[in-house]
CSV table of N, CA and C in Angstrom, one decimal:
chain,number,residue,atom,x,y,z
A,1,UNK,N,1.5,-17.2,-15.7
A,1,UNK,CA,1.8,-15.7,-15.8
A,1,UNK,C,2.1,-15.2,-14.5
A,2,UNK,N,1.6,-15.5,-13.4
A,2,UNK,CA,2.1,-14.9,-12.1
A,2,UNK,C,2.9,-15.5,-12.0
A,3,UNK,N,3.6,-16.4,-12.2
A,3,UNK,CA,4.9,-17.0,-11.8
A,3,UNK,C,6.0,-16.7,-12.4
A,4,UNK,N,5.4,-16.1,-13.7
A,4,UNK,CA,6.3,-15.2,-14.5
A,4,UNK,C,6.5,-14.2,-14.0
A,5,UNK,N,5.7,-13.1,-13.3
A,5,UNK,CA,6.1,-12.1,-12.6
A,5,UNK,C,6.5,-12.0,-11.3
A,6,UNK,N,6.3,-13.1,-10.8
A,6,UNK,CA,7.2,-13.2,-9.4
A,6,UNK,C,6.2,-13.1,-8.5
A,7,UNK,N,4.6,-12.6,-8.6
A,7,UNK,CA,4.1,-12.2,-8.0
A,7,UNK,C,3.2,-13.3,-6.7
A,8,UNK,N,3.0,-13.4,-5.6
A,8,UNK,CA,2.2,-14.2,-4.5
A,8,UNK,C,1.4,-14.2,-4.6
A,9,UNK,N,0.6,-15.9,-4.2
A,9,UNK,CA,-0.8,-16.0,-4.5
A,9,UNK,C,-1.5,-15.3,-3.8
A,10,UNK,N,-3.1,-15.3,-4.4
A,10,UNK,CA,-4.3,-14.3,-3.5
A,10,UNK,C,-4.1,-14.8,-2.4
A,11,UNK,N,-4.0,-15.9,-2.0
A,11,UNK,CA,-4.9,-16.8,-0.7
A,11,UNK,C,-3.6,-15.8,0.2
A,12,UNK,N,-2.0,-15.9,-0.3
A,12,UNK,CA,-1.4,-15.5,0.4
A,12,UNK,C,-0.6,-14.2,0.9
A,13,UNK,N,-1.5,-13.5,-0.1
A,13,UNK,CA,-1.7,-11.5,-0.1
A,13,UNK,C,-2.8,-11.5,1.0
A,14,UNK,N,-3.8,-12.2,0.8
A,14,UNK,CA,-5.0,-12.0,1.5
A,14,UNK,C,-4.6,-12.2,3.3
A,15,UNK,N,-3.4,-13.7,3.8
A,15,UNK,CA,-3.6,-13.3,4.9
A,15,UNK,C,-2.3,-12.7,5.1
A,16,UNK,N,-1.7,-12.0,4.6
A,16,UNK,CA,-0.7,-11.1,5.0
A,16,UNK,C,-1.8,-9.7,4.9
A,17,UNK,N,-2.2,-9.3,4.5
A,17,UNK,CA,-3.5,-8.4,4.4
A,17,UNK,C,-4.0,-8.4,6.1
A,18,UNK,N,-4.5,-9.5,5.9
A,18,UNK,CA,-5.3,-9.8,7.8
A,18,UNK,C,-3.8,-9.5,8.9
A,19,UNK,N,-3.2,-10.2,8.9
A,19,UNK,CA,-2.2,-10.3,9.6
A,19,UNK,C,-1.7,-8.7,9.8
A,20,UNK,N,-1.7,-7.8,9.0
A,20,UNK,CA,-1.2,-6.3,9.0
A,20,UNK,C,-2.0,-5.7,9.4
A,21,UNK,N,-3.4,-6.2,9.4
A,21,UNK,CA,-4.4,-5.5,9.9
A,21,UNK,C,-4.8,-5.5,11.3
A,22,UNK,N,-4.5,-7.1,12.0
A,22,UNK,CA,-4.5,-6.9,13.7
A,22,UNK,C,-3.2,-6.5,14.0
A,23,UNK,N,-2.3,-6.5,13.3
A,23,UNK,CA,-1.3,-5.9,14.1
A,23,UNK,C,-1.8,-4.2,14.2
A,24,UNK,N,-2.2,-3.4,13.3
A,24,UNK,CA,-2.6,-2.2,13.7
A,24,UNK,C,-3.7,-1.8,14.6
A,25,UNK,N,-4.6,-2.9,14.5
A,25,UNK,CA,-5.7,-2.5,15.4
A,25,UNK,C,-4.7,-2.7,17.1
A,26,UNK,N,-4.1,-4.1,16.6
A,26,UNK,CA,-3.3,-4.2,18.3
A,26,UNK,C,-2.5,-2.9,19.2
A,27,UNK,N,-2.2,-2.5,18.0
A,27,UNK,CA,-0.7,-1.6,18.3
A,27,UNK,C,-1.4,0.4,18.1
A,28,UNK,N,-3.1,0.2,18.2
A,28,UNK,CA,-3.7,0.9,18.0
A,28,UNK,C,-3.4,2.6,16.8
A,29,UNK,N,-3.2,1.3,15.9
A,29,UNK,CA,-2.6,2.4,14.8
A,29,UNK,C,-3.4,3.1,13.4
A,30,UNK,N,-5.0,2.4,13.8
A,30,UNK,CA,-6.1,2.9,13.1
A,30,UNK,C,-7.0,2.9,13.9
A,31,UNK,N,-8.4,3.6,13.6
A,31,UNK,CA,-9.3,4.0,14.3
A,31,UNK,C,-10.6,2.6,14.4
A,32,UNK,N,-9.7,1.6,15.1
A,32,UNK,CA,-10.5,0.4,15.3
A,32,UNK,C,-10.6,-0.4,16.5
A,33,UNK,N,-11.1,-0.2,17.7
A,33,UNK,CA,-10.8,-0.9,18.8
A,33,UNK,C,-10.7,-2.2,18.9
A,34,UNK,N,-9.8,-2.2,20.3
A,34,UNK,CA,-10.2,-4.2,20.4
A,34,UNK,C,-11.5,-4.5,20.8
A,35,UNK,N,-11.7,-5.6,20.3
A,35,UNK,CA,-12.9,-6.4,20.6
A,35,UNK,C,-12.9,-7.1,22.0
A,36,UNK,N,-13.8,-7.4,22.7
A,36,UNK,CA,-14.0,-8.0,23.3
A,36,UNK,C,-13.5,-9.8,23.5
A,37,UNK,N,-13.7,-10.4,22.3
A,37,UNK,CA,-13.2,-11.2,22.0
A,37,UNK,C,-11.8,-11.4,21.7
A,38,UNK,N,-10.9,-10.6,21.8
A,38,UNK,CA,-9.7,-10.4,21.4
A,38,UNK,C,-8.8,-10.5,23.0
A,39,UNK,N,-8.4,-11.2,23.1
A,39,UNK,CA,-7.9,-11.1,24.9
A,39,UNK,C,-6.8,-11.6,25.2
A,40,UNK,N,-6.0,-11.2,26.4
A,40,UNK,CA,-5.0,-11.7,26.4
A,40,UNK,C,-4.9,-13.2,27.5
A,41,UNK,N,-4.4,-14.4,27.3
A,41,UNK,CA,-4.7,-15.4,27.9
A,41,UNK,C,-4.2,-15.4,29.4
A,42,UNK,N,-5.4,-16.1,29.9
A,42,UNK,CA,-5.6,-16.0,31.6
A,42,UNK,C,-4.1,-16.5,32.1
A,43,UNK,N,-3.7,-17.5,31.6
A,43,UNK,CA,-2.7,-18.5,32.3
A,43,UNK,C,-1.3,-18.3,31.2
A,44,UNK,N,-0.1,-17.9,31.1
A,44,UNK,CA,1.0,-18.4,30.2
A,44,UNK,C,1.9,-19.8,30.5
A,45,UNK,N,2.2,-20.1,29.5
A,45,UNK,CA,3.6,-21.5,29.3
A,45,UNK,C,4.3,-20.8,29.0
A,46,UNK,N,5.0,-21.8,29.0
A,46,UNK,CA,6.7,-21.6,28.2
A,46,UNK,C,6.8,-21.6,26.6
A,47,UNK,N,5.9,-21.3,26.3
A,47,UNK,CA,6.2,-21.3,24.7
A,47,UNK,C,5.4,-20.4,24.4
A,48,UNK,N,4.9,-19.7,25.2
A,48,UNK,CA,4.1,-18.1,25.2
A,48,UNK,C,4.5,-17.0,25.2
A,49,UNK,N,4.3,-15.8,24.5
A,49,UNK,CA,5.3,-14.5,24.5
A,49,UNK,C,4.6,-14.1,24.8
A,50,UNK,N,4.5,-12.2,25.3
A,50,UNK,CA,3.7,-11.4,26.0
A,50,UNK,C,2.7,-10.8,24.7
A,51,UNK,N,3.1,-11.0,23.7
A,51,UNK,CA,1.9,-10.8,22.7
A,51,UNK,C,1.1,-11.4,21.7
A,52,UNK,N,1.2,-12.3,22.7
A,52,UNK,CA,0.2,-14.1,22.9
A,52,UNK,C,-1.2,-13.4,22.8
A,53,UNK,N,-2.2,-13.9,21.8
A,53,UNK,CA,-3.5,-13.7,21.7
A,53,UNK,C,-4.5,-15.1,22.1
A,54,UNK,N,-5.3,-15.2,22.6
A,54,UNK,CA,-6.3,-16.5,23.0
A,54,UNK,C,-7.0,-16.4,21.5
A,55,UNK,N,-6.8,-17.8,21.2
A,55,UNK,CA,-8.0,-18.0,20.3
A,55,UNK,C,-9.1,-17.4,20.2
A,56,UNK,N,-10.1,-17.2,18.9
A,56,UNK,CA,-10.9,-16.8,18.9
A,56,UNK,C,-12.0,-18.6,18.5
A,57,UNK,N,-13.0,-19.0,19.3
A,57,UNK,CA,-13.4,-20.2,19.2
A,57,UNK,C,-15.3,-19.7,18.9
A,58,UNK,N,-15.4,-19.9,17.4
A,58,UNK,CA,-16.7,-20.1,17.5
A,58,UNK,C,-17.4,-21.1,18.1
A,59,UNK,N,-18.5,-20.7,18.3
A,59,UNK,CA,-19.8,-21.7,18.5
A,59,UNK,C,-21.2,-21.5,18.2
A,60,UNK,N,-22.3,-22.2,18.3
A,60,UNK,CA,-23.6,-22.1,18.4
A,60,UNK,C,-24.5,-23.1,19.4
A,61,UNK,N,-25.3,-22.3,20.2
A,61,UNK,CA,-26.0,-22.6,21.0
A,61,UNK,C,-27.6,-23.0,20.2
A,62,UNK,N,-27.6,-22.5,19.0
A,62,UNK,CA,-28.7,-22.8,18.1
A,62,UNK,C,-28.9,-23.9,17.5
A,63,UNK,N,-30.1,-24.8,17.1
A,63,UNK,CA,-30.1,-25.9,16.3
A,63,UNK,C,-31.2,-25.9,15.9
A,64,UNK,N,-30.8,-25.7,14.3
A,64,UNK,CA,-32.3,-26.1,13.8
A,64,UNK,C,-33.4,-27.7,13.7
């Protein structure tokens, strides 16, 4: 049936969803600041543009 209507999967509304969403926070177009975690990378290459984001890298220092 969705393929009958042409319509895109969740998984793939969902990250076009995210993706529209840091672009507004970036481009300060809703009332959401950047994060601290959100940064721009210390060092660029050549395959880097000026609106190059650094990963975001979880961790845990905890162990149960």
């Amino acid at each position: 049936m969705v393929q009958d209507l042409g319509w895109r999967s969740l998984a793939d509304r969902r990250n076009d969803s995210k993706l529209i969403m840091l672009y507004k926070i970036y481009h300060n177009l809703v009332a959401i600041p950047l994060q601290q975690n959100i940064k721009a990378p210390i060092r660029f290459t050549r395959h880097m543009h000026p609106l190059y984001l650094q990963k975001i890298q979880a961790g845990s220092l905890y162990h149960y």
